[in-house]
PDB file of C-alpha atoms and ligand atoms in Angstrom:
ATOM      1  CA  MET T   1     -28.260 -11.779   3.562  1.00 44.00           C
ATOM      2  CA  THR T   2     -24.559 -11.986   2.829  1.00 48.00           C
ATOM      3  CA  SER T   3     -23.055 -15.391   2.256  1.00 52.00           C
ATOM      4  CA  PRO T   4     -20.548 -16.570   4.901  1.00 61.00           C
ATOM      5  CA  HIS T   5     -18.175 -17.437   2.032  1.00 72.00           C
ATOM      6  CA  PRO T   6     -18.140 -14.540  -0.434  1.00 77.00           C
ATOM      7  CA  ALA T   7     -16.778 -15.170  -3.932  1.00 90.00           C
ATOM      8  CA  PRO T   8     -13.043 -14.463  -4.037  1.00 94.00           C
ATOM      9  CA  ALA T   9     -11.997 -11.028  -5.252  1.00 95.00           C
ATOM     10  CA  ILE T  10      -8.250 -11.589  -4.749  1.00 97.00           C
ATOM     11  CA  VAL T  11      -6.449 -14.916  -4.875  1.00 97.00           C
ATOM     12  CA  ILE T  12      -2.736 -14.896  -4.031  1.00 97.00           C
ATOM     13  CA  ASP T  13      -1.209 -18.309  -4.506  1.00 97.00           C
ATOM     14  CA  ARG T  14       2.298 -19.151  -3.215  1.00 97.00           C
ATOM     15  CA  VAL T  15       3.757 -15.835  -4.264  1.00 97.00           C
ATOM     16  CA  THR T  16       7.470 -15.183  -3.971  1.00 97.00           C
ATOM     17  CA  LYS T  17       9.186 -11.890  -4.755  1.00 97.00           C
ATOM     18  CA  ASN T  18      12.930 -11.244  -4.650  1.00 95.00           C
ATOM     19  CA  PHE T  19      14.787  -7.968  -4.934  1.00 92.00           C
ATOM     20  CA  THR T  20      18.386  -7.362  -5.841  1.00 85.00           C
ATOM     21  CA  LEU T  21      20.296  -5.330  -3.292  1.00 80.00           C
ATOM     22  CA  ARG T  22      23.199  -3.564  -4.958  1.00 76.00           C
ATOM     23  CA  HIS T  23      26.174  -2.842  -2.710  1.00 75.00           C
ATOM     24  CA  ALA T  24      28.082  -0.627  -5.115  1.00 75.00           C
ATOM     25  CA  ARG T  25      26.695   2.562  -6.609  1.00 77.00           C
ATOM     26  CA  SER T  26      29.656   3.697  -8.701  1.00 81.00           C
ATOM     27  CA  ILE T  27      32.211   2.064 -10.941  1.00 82.00           C
ATOM     28  CA  LYS T  28      34.870   2.941  -8.348  1.00 82.00           C
ATOM     29  CA  GLU T  29      32.930   1.162  -5.575  1.00 81.00           C
ATOM     30  CA  MET T  30      32.395  -1.805  -7.886  1.00 80.00           C
ATOM     31  CA  SER T  31      36.106  -2.029  -8.658  1.00 82.00           C
ATOM     32  CA  VAL T  32      37.068  -1.827  -4.976  1.00 83.00           C
ATOM     33  CA  ARG T  33      34.559  -4.548  -4.013  1.00 80.00           C
ATOM     34  CA  ALA T  34      35.664  -6.720  -6.947  1.00 81.00           C
ATOM     35  CA  LEU T  35      39.329  -6.378  -5.920  1.00 83.00           C
ATOM     36  CA  ARG T  36      38.450  -7.358  -2.364  1.00 83.00           C
ATOM     37  CA  GLY T  37      36.469 -10.330  -3.624  1.00 80.00           C
ATOM     38  CA  GLN T  38      33.228  -8.898  -2.129  1.00 81.00           C
ATOM     39  CA  ARG T  39      29.826  -9.453  -3.697  1.00 77.00           C
ATOM     40  CA  LEU T  40      28.425  -6.652  -5.845  1.00 74.00           C
ATOM     41  CA  SER T  41      24.828  -7.525  -5.061  1.00 74.00           C
ATOM     42  CA  ASP T  42      22.650  -9.917  -3.101  1.00 79.00           C
ATOM     43  CA  ARG T  43      19.199 -11.294  -3.681  1.00 83.00           C
ATOM     44  CA  PHE T  44      16.713 -10.493  -0.954  1.00 87.00           C
ATOM     45  CA  ARG T  45      13.407 -12.318  -0.578  1.00 92.00           C
ATOM     46  CA  ALA T  46      10.695  -9.766   0.253  1.00 94.00           C
ATOM     47  CA  LEU T  47       7.807 -12.254  -0.068  1.00 97.00           C
ATOM     48  CA  ASP T  48       8.155 -15.942   0.619  1.00 96.00           C
ATOM     49  CA  GLU T  49       5.391 -18.281  -0.621  1.00 96.00           C
ATOM     50  CA  VAL T  50       2.532 -16.027   0.440  1.00 97.00           C
ATOM     51  CA  SER T  51      -0.981 -17.386  -0.086  1.00 97.00           C
ATOM     52  CA  LEU T  52      -4.103 -15.386   0.727  1.00 97.00           C
ATOM     53  CA  THR T  53      -7.678 -15.365  -0.533  1.00 97.00           C
ATOM     54  CA  ILE T  54      -9.798 -12.269   0.027  1.00 97.00           C
ATOM     55  CA  GLY T  55     -13.531 -12.433  -0.584  1.00 95.00           C
ATOM     56  CA  GLN T  56     -15.616  -9.798  -2.347  1.00 94.00           C
ATOM     57  CA  GLY T  57     -16.704  -7.141   0.125  1.00 94.00           C
ATOM     58  CA  GLU T  58     -14.101  -7.960   2.775  1.00 95.00           C
ATOM     59  CA  THR T  59     -12.058  -5.202   4.421  1.00 95.00           C
ATOM     60  CA  VAL T  60      -8.681  -6.663   5.283  1.00 96.00           C
ATOM     61  CA  ALA T  61      -5.918  -5.044   7.340  1.00 96.00           C
ATOM     62  CA  LEU T  62      -2.398  -5.967   6.314  1.00 96.00           C
ATOM     63  CA  MET T  63      -0.085  -5.513   9.311  1.00 96.00           C
ATOM     64  CA  GLY T  64       3.525  -6.101  10.237  1.00 95.00           C
ATOM     65  CA  LEU T  65       6.756  -4.363  11.117  1.00 93.00           C
ATOM     66  CA  ASN T  66       8.618  -2.189   8.615  1.00 91.00           C
ATOM     67  CA  GLY T  67      10.025  -4.320   5.851  1.00 90.00           C
ATOM     68  CA  SER T  68       7.753  -7.308   6.475  1.00 94.00           C
ATOM     69  CA  GLY T  69       6.461  -7.174   2.882  1.00 95.00           C
ATOM     70  CA  LYS T  70       3.085  -5.386   3.116  1.00 94.00           C
ATOM     71  CA  SER T  71       3.698  -2.787   0.424  1.00 91.00           C
ATOM     72  CA  THR T  72       5.267  -5.330  -1.896  1.00 93.00           C
ATOM     73  CA  LEU T  73       2.168  -7.491  -1.564  1.00 95.00           C
ATOM     74  CA  LEU T  74      -0.120  -4.513  -2.343  1.00 93.00           C
ATOM     75  CA  LYS T  75       1.985  -3.684  -5.409  1.00 91.00           C
ATOM     76  CA  LEU T  76       1.557  -7.244  -6.652  1.00 94.00           C
ATOM     77  CA  ILE T  77      -2.214  -7.051  -6.115  1.00 94.00           C
ATOM     78  CA  SER T  78      -2.370  -3.734  -7.958  1.00 89.00           C
ATOM     79  CA  GLY T  79      -0.385  -5.195 -10.851  1.00 88.00           C
ATOM     80  CA  VAL T  80       2.417  -2.609 -10.810  1.00 84.00           C
ATOM     81  CA  MET T  81       4.823  -5.436  -9.972  1.00 90.00           C
ATOM     82  CA  SER T  82       4.812  -9.128 -10.927  1.00 94.00           C
ATOM     83  CA  PRO T  83       5.734 -12.076  -8.717  1.00 97.00           C
ATOM     84  CA  ASP T  84       8.853 -14.163  -9.383  1.00 96.00           C
ATOM     85  CA  ALA T  85       6.861 -17.286  -8.562  1.00 97.00           C
ATOM     86  CA  GLY T  86       3.212 -18.016  -7.800  1.00 97.00           C
ATOM     87  CA  SER T  87       0.173 -16.150  -9.069  1.00 97.00           C
ATOM     88  CA  VAL T  88      -2.057 -13.206  -8.195  1.00 97.00           C
ATOM     89  CA  LEU T  89      -5.622 -13.052  -9.510  1.00 96.00           C
ATOM     90  CA  VAL T  90      -7.834 -10.013  -8.976  1.00 95.00           C
ATOM     91  CA  ARG T  91     -11.454  -9.790 -10.046  1.00 92.00           C
ATOM     92  CA  GLY T  92     -12.724  -6.388 -11.147  1.00 88.00           C
ATOM     93  CA  ARG T  93     -11.316  -2.887 -11.299  1.00 85.00           C
ATOM     94  CA  VAL T  94      -8.493  -2.073  -8.876  1.00 87.00           C
ATOM     95  CA  ALA T  95      -7.704   1.410  -7.616  1.00 81.00           C
ATOM     96  CA  GLY T  96      -4.905   1.940  -5.233  1.00 74.00           C
ATOM     97  CA  LEU T  97      -3.294   4.538  -3.115  1.00 71.00           C
ATOM     98  CA  ILE T  98      -0.022   2.758  -2.886  1.00 70.00           C
ATOM     99  CA  ASP T  99       2.717   5.192  -3.527  1.00 63.00           C
ATOM    100  CA  VAL T 100       0.960   8.411  -2.581  1.00 56.00           C
ATOM    101  CA  GLY T 101       0.834  10.772  -5.458  1.00 56.00           C
ATOM    102  CA  ALA T 102       2.804   8.435  -7.712  1.00 64.00           C
ATOM    103  CA  GLY T 103       0.033   8.764 -10.252  1.00 74.00           C
ATOM    104  CA  LEU T 104       0.071  12.577 -10.076  1.00 86.00           C
ATOM    105  CA  HIS T 105       2.255  14.469 -12.496  1.00 91.00           C
ATOM    106  CA  PRO T 106       4.132  17.331 -10.750  1.00 91.00           C
ATOM    107  CA  GLU T 107       4.234  19.602 -13.799  1.00 95.00           C
ATOM    108  CA  LEU T 108       0.476  19.412 -14.390  1.00 95.00           C
ATOM    109  CA  THR T 109      -2.172  21.343 -12.480  1.00 96.00           C
ATOM    110  CA  GLY T 110      -4.532  19.715 -10.013  1.00 95.00           C
ATOM    111  CA  ARG T 111      -7.328  19.945 -12.583  1.00 95.00           C
ATOM    112  CA  GLU T 112      -5.222  18.307 -15.317  1.00 96.00           C
ATOM    113  CA  ASN T 113      -4.155  15.615 -12.891  1.00 94.00           C
ATOM    114  CA  VAL T 114      -7.771  14.768 -12.088  1.00 95.00           C
ATOM    115  CA  PHE T 115      -8.298  13.966 -15.770  1.00 94.00           C
ATOM    116  CA  LEU T 116      -4.960  12.244 -16.302  1.00 91.00           C
ATOM    117  CA  ASN T 117      -4.955  10.200 -13.107  1.00 88.00           C
ATOM    118  CA  GLY T 118      -8.676   9.447 -13.430  1.00 88.00           C
ATOM    119  CA  ALA T 119      -7.989   8.027 -16.901  1.00 88.00           C
ATOM    120  CA  ILE T 120      -5.014   6.009 -15.630  1.00 82.00           C
ATOM    121  CA  LEU T 121      -7.294   4.574 -12.954  1.00 80.00           C
ATOM    122  CA  GLY T 122      -9.744   3.468 -15.633  1.00 80.00           C
ATOM    123  CA  MET T 123     -12.378   6.242 -15.757  1.00 86.00           C
ATOM    124  CA  ARG T 124     -13.722   7.536 -19.054  1.00 89.00           C
ATOM    125  CA  LYS T 125     -13.462  11.261 -19.801  1.00 93.00           C
ATOM    126  CA  ALA T 126     -17.240  11.751 -19.460  1.00 95.00           C
ATOM    127  CA  GLU T 127     -17.230   9.963 -16.100  1.00 94.00           C
ATOM    128  CA  ILE T 128     -14.393  12.170 -14.823  1.00 94.00           C
ATOM    129  CA  ALA T 129     -16.186  15.301 -16.051  1.00 95.00           C
ATOM    130  CA  ARG T 130     -19.358  14.184 -14.239  1.00 96.00           C
ATOM    131  CA  LYS T 131     -17.468  13.534 -11.001  1.00 95.00           C
ATOM    132  CA  PHE T 132     -15.047  16.451 -11.288  1.00 96.00           C
ATOM    133  CA  ASP T 133     -16.816  18.744  -8.803  1.00 95.00           C
ATOM    134  CA  ALA T 134     -17.212  15.952  -6.265  1.00 95.00           C
ATOM    135  CA  ILE T 135     -13.512  15.068  -6.582  1.00 95.00           C
ATOM    136  CA  ALA T 136     -12.437  18.705  -6.244  1.00 95.00           C
ATOM    137  CA  ASP T 137     -14.791  19.333  -3.277  1.00 94.00           C
ATOM    138  CA  PHE T 138     -13.673  16.233  -1.453  1.00 91.00           C
ATOM    139  CA  SER T 139      -9.969  17.060  -1.915  1.00 91.00           C
ATOM    140  CA  GLY T 140     -10.442  20.519  -0.413  1.00 90.00           C
ATOM    141  CA  VAL T 141      -7.712  21.785  -2.748  1.00 90.00           C
ATOM    142  CA  GLY T 142      -9.992  24.698  -3.614  1.00 88.00           C
ATOM    143  CA  ARG T 143      -8.328  27.691  -5.259  1.00 90.00           C
ATOM    144  CA  PHE T 144      -5.106  25.707  -5.837  1.00 94.00           C
ATOM    145  CA  LEU T 145      -6.824  23.461  -8.388  1.00 94.00           C
ATOM    146  CA  ASP T 146      -5.244  25.348 -11.278  1.00 96.00           C
ATOM    147  CA  ASP T 147      -1.739  25.385  -9.786  1.00 96.00           C
ATOM    148  CA  GLN T 148       0.857  22.807 -10.710  1.00 96.00           C
ATOM    149  CA  VAL T 149       0.841  20.058  -8.114  1.00 93.00           C
ATOM    150  CA  LYS T 150       4.601  20.419  -7.545  1.00 92.00           C
ATOM    151  CA  PHE T 151       3.672  23.464  -5.476  1.00 93.00           C
ATOM    152  CA  TYR T 152       1.219  21.544  -3.282  1.00 91.00           C
ATOM    153  CA  SER T 153       2.006  20.631   0.316  1.00 87.00           C
ATOM    154  CA  SER T 154       2.329  16.877   0.925  1.00 81.00           C
ATOM    155  CA  GLY T 155      -1.111  16.945   2.595  1.00 81.00           C
ATOM    156  CA  MET T 156      -2.775  18.632  -0.404  1.00 87.00           C
ATOM    157  CA  PHE T 157      -1.045  16.247  -2.771  1.00 87.00           C
ATOM    158  CA  MET T 158      -2.300  13.250  -0.817  1.00 84.00           C
ATOM    159  CA  ARG T 159      -5.833  14.668  -0.532  1.00 86.00           C
ATOM    160  CA  LEU T 160      -6.112  15.101  -4.268  1.00 90.00           C
ATOM    161  CA  ALA T 161      -4.667  11.632  -4.955  1.00 88.00           C
ATOM    162  CA  PHE T 162      -7.043  10.031  -2.428  1.00 85.00           C
ATOM    163  CA  SER T 163     -10.018  11.931  -3.753  1.00 88.00           C
ATOM    164  CA  ILE T 164      -9.411  10.841  -7.359  1.00 90.00           C
ATOM    165  CA  ALA T 165      -8.880   7.186  -6.394  1.00 85.00           C
ATOM    166  CA  ALA T 166     -11.887   7.145  -4.053  1.00 85.00           C
ATOM    167  CA  HIS T 167     -14.186   8.367  -6.822  1.00 88.00           C
ATOM    168  CA  THR T 168     -13.219   5.700  -9.348  1.00 85.00           C
ATOM    169  CA  GLU T 169     -15.734   3.268  -7.810  1.00 83.00           C
ATOM    170  CA  PRO T 170     -13.194   0.457  -7.782  1.00 85.00           C
ATOM    171  CA  ASP T 171     -14.178  -3.136  -7.078  1.00 90.00           C
ATOM    172  CA  VAL T 172     -10.934  -3.524  -5.147  1.00 92.00           C
ATOM    173  CA  PHE T 173      -9.482  -0.563  -3.273  1.00 90.00           C
ATOM    174  CA  LEU T 174      -5.899  -0.736  -1.976  1.00 90.00           C
ATOM    175  CA  ILE T 175      -4.763   1.766   0.635  1.00 87.00           C
ATOM    176  CA  ASP T 176      -1.159   2.028   1.829  1.00 83.00           C
ATOM    177  CA  GLU T 177      -0.427   4.295   4.773  1.00 77.00           C
ATOM    178  CA  VAL T 178      -2.045   7.309   3.182  1.00 68.00           C
ATOM    179  CA  LEU T 179      -4.127   7.899   6.261  1.00 69.00           C
ATOM    180  CA  ALA T 180      -0.988   8.714   8.193  1.00 68.00           C
ATOM    181  CA  VAL T 181      -0.226  11.720   5.964  1.00 64.00           C
ATOM    182  CA  GLY T 182      -3.383  13.807   6.151  1.00 65.00           C
ATOM    183  CA  ASP T 183      -4.472  16.199   8.855  1.00 76.00           C
ATOM    184  CA  PRO T 184      -7.027  14.808  11.358  1.00 79.00           C
ATOM    185  CA  PRO T 185     -10.217  16.277   9.736  1.00 82.00           C
ATOM    186  CA  PHE T 186      -9.217  14.960   6.318  1.00 81.00           C
ATOM    187  CA  ARG T 187      -8.252  11.614   7.802  1.00 81.00           C
ATOM    188  CA  ASP T 188     -11.768  11.336   9.297  1.00 84.00           C
ATOM    189  CA  LYS T 189     -13.247  12.211   5.898  1.00 83.00           C
ATOM    190  CA  CYS T 190     -11.109   9.481   4.283  1.00 83.00           C
ATOM    191  CA  LEU T 191     -12.229   6.971   6.895  1.00 85.00           C
ATOM    192  CA  ASP T 192     -15.876   7.913   6.240  1.00 88.00           C
ATOM    193  CA  ARG T 193     -15.340   7.467   2.509  1.00 85.00           C
ATOM    194  CA  ILE T 194     -13.650   4.082   3.099  1.00 86.00           C
ATOM    195  CA  ARG T 195     -16.635   3.009   5.251  1.00 89.00           C
ATOM    196  CA  GLU T 196     -18.971   4.172   2.474  1.00 89.00           C
ATOM    197  CA  LEU T 197     -17.057   2.122  -0.123  1.00 87.00           C
ATOM    198  CA  ARG T 198     -17.154  -0.790   2.290  1.00 88.00           C
ATOM    199  CA  GLY T 199     -20.917  -0.353   2.695  1.00 90.00           C
ATOM    200  CA  GLU T 200     -21.238  -0.565  -1.085  1.00 90.00           C
ATOM    201  CA  GLY T 201     -19.683  -4.032  -0.881  1.00 89.00           C
ATOM    202  CA  ARG T 202     -16.297  -3.153  -2.324  1.00 91.00           C
ATOM    203  CA  THR T 203     -13.222  -5.142  -1.385  1.00 94.00           C
ATOM    204  CA  MET T 204     -10.569  -3.291   0.541  1.00 94.00           C
ATOM    205  CA  VAL T 205      -7.008  -4.016   1.629  1.00 95.00           C
ATOM    206  CA  VAL T 206      -5.599  -1.461   4.052  1.00 93.00           C
ATOM    207  CA  VAL T 207      -1.972  -1.137   5.173  1.00 92.00           C
ATOM    208  CA  ALA T 208      -1.366   1.091   8.187  1.00 88.00           C
ATOM    209  CA  HIS T 209       0.690   1.186  11.364  1.00 88.00           C
ATOM    210  CA  ASP T 210      -2.205   2.540  13.463  1.00 90.00           C
ATOM    211  CA  ILE T 211      -3.540  -0.716  14.895  1.00 92.00           C
ATOM    212  CA  ARG T 212      -6.459   0.885  16.751  1.00 92.00           C
ATOM    213  CA  MET T 213      -7.713   2.476  13.534  1.00 90.00           C
ATOM    214  CA  LEU T 214      -7.390  -0.831  11.672  1.00 93.00           C
ATOM    215  CA  VAL T 215      -9.324  -2.694  14.360  1.00 94.00           C
ATOM    216  CA  GLY T 216     -12.154  -0.182  14.010  1.00 90.00           C
ATOM    217  CA  LEU T 217     -12.160  -0.408  10.218  1.00 91.00           C
ATOM    218  CA  CYS T 218     -11.385  -3.975   9.158  1.00 93.00           C
ATOM    219  CA  ASP T 219     -13.186  -7.306   9.431  1.00 89.00           C
ATOM    220  CA  ARG T 220     -10.042  -9.335   9.183  1.00 97.00           C
ATOM    221  CA  GLY T 221      -6.357  -8.914  10.008  1.00 97.00           C
ATOM    222  CA  VAL T 222      -3.360 -10.476   8.316  1.00 97.00           C
ATOM    223  CA  THR T 223       0.001 -10.216  10.069  1.00 97.00           C
ATOM    224  CA  MET T 224       3.215 -10.494   8.088  1.00 97.00           C
ATOM    225  CA  ARG T 225       6.675 -11.244   9.393  1.00 96.00           C
ATOM    226  CA  GLN T 226       9.766 -11.342   7.160  1.00 93.00           C
ATOM    227  CA  GLY T 227       7.818 -11.831   3.963  1.00 96.00           C
ATOM    228  CA  ARG T 228       5.466 -14.479   5.304  1.00 97.00           C
ATOM    229  CA  VAL T 229       1.904 -14.486   6.564  1.00 97.00           C
ATOM    230  CA  ILE T 230       2.080 -15.568  10.195  1.00 96.00           C
ATOM    231  CA  PHE T 231      -1.553 -14.901  11.136  1.00 97.00           C
ATOM    232  CA  ASP T 232      -4.886 -14.474   9.374  1.00 97.00           C
ATOM    233  CA  GLY T 233      -7.975 -13.925  11.506  1.00 97.00           C
ATOM    234  CA  PRO T 234      -9.586 -11.401  13.866  1.00 97.00           C
ATOM    235  CA  THR T 235      -8.035  -7.935  13.482  1.00 97.00           C
ATOM    236  CA  GLU T 236      -7.464  -7.545  17.257  1.00 97.00           C
ATOM    237  CA  GLU T 237      -5.367 -10.710  17.359  1.00 97.00           C
ATOM    238  CA  ALA T 238      -3.418  -9.715  14.236  1.00 97.00           C
ATOM    239  CA  GLY T 239      -2.700  -6.354  15.911  1.00 96.00           C
ATOM    240  CA  ARG T 240      -1.662  -8.024  19.176  1.00 97.00           C
ATOM    241  CA  LEU T 241       1.008  -9.999  17.284  1.00 96.00           C
ATOM    242  CA  VAL T 242       2.350  -6.824  15.678  1.00 95.00           C
ATOM    243  CA  ARG T 243       2.574  -5.176  19.125  1.00 96.00           C
ATOM    244  CA  GLU T 244       4.524  -8.220  20.307  1.00 94.00           C
ATOM    245  CA  ASP T 245       6.906  -7.895  17.353  1.00 93.00           C
ATOM    246  CA  ARG T 246       7.365  -4.194  18.108  1.00 93.00           C
ATOM    247  CA  ALA T 247       8.182  -4.971  21.746  1.00 94.00           C
ATOM    248  CA  ALA T 248      10.670  -7.672  20.687  1.00 92.00           C
ATOM    249  CA  ARG T 249      12.292  -5.305  18.208  1.00 91.00           C
ATOM    250  CA  ARG T 250      12.628  -2.624  20.886  1.00 91.00           C
ATOM    251  CA  ALA T 251      14.103  -5.141  23.327  1.00 91.00           C
ATOM    252  CA  ALA T 252      16.548  -6.380  20.671  1.00 89.00           C
ATOM    253  CA  ALA T 253      17.567  -2.811  19.837  1.00 88.00           C
ATOM    254  CA  GLN T 254      18.167  -2.070  23.528  1.00 87.00           C
ATOM    255  CA  ALA T 255      20.180  -5.256  23.899  1.00 85.00           C
ATOM    256  CA  GLY T 256      22.193  -4.195  20.854  1.00 77.00           C
ATOM    257  CA  THR T 257      21.411  -7.296  18.822  1.00 61.00           C
ATOM    258  CA  ALA T 258      20.733  -7.064  15.120  1.00 53.00           C
ATOM    259  CA  ALA T 259      18.093  -9.755  14.735  1.00 53.00           C
ATOM    260  CA  ALA T 260      14.527  -9.006  15.757  1.00 53.00           C
ATOM    261  CA  PRO T 261      11.263 -10.471  14.486  1.00 57.00           C
ATOM    262  CA  GLY T 262      10.141  -9.082  11.214  1.00 49.00           C
ATOM    263  CA  VAL T 263      13.181  -6.924  10.738  1.00 48.00           C
ATOM    264  CA  SER T 264      14.589  -7.593   7.315  1.00 45.00           C
ATOM    265  CA  GLY T 265      17.855  -9.352   7.590  1.00 40.00           C
ATOM    266  CA  GLY T 266      18.882  -9.273   3.947  1.00 37.00           C
ATOM    267  CA  ILE T 267      20.160 -12.414   2.348  1.00 33.00           C
ATOM    268  CA  GLY T 268      20.207 -14.231   5.673  1.00 31.00           C
ATOM    269  CA  ASP T 269      16.427 -14.374   5.568  1.00 32.00           C
ATOM    270  CA  LEU T 270      16.300 -16.532   2.510  1.00 31.00           C
ATOM    271  CA  GLY T 271      16.784 -19.868   4.141  1.00 27.00           C
ATOM    272  CA  GLY T 272      14.797 -19.689   7.289  1.00 26.00           C
TER     273      GLY T 272
HETATM  274  N1  ATP C   1      12.260  -1.956  -5.162  1.00 73.12           N
HETATM  275  C1  ATP C   1      12.923  -2.562  -4.179  1.00 73.12           C
HETATM  276  N2  ATP C   1      14.229  -2.906  -4.312  1.00 73.12           N
HETATM  277  C2  ATP C   1      14.905  -3.534  -3.329  1.00 73.12           C
HETATM  278  N3  ATP C   1      14.349  -3.892  -2.150  1.00 73.12           N
HETATM  279  C3  ATP C   1      13.057  -3.571  -1.954  1.00 73.12           C
HETATM  280  C4  ATP C   1      12.261  -2.903  -2.947  1.00 73.12           C
HETATM  281  N4  ATP C   1      11.007  -2.722  -2.459  1.00 73.12           N
HETATM  282  C5  ATP C   1      11.016  -3.272  -1.224  1.00 73.12           C
HETATM  283  N5  ATP C   1      12.221  -3.781  -0.924  1.00 73.12           N
HETATM  284  C6  ATP C   1      12.603  -4.470   0.320  1.00 73.12           C
HETATM  285  O1  ATP C   1      11.670  -5.513   0.536  1.00 73.12           O
HETATM  286  C7  ATP C   1      11.338  -5.610   1.915  1.00 73.12           C
HETATM  287  C8  ATP C   1       9.833  -5.475   2.083  1.00 73.12           C
HETATM  288  O2  ATP C   1       9.482  -4.137   1.812  1.00 73.12           O
HETATM  289  P1  ATP C   1       7.991  -3.588   1.909  1.00 73.12           P
HETATM  290  O3  ATP C   1       8.046  -2.163   1.490  1.00 73.12           O
HETATM  291  O4  ATP C   1       7.091  -4.504   1.197  1.00 73.12           O
HETATM  292  O5  ATP C   1       7.727  -3.703   3.463  1.00 73.12           O
HETATM  293  P2  ATP C   1       6.570  -3.053   4.328  1.00 73.12           P
HETATM  294  O6  ATP C   1       6.103  -4.121   5.254  1.00 73.12           O
HETATM  295  O7  ATP C   1       5.558  -2.424   3.458  1.00 73.12           O
HETATM  296  O8  ATP C   1       7.368  -1.955   5.139  1.00 73.12           O
HETATM  297  P3  ATP C   1       6.906  -0.467   5.637  1.00 73.12           P
HETATM  298  O9  ATP C   1       5.979  -0.689   6.767  1.00 73.12           O
HETATM  299  O10 ATP C   1       8.215   0.144   6.056  1.00 73.12           O
HETATM  300  O11 ATP C   1       6.300   0.214   4.457  1.00 73.12           O
HETATM  301  C9  ATP C   1      12.126  -4.521   2.624  1.00 73.12           C
HETATM  302  O12 ATP C   1      13.274  -5.101   3.178  1.00 73.12           O
HETATM  303  C10 ATP C   1      12.477  -3.552   1.523  1.00 73.12           C
HETATM  304  O13 ATP C   1      13.711  -2.906   1.799  1.00 73.12           O
END
């Protein structure tokens, strides 16, 4: 029997992340702005005191409008980015599909990338060799395996990246919008593989805009708005709040106003 309170796999404690928005891209632009007394850059708060604990074996959907901070939060969990304040603790091996294909090297072949990316994701050479056929089969890249991946279509690229990550047997698996890229049969295969990983008790955090898919896949939904967690509970309810935000954003756009829920407002967001 599973415990109602699984041991934490991810603990995010009052995490804040700021980015610098540069307004001038050239020395000329900088000079013009300086002469006019305009700012050269602004600080933008992408995450604002976010706290979240995810238990081992949970499948959590991270939802919210564009710019609400989902991807930034996944990057902090994966360790590719560090918080400006607060802490992120992750137990076990993390594999992520965060920036699709970011781990694939365009000049290398699919085969070489399986070994390189597999190693980056923490697999030993013998383990990759043992799983190579399964990775190649799952990706469906077939006869293109010995071509450089820069010649792959975006779908093939994503399939190979997903296949490598999904065979690393991670304790924590992070998935960002990759399911939106693939063709429907591959998407179903990915969903089956995610369910399999879930059945093996792995922890999963999934970011996607397809609310219906998330409701079918995840035990728990977290809704973000302007860098903050505004809801954490049943996935349906989390999704309902996102639909509300979408409707408000549409209404605001029609009314011609700039401010809508969850839409990043730059420096103005910092205070409120
Ligand atoms: N490297 C960066 N430099 C500057 N600003 C950034 C950077 N990465 C993200 N941001 C900004 O931080 C905010 C949050 O971005 P993030 O990508 O986390 O949102 P998101 O909820 O994942 O959005 P989407 O659904 O569009 O992927 C956005 O306003 C974005 O423009």
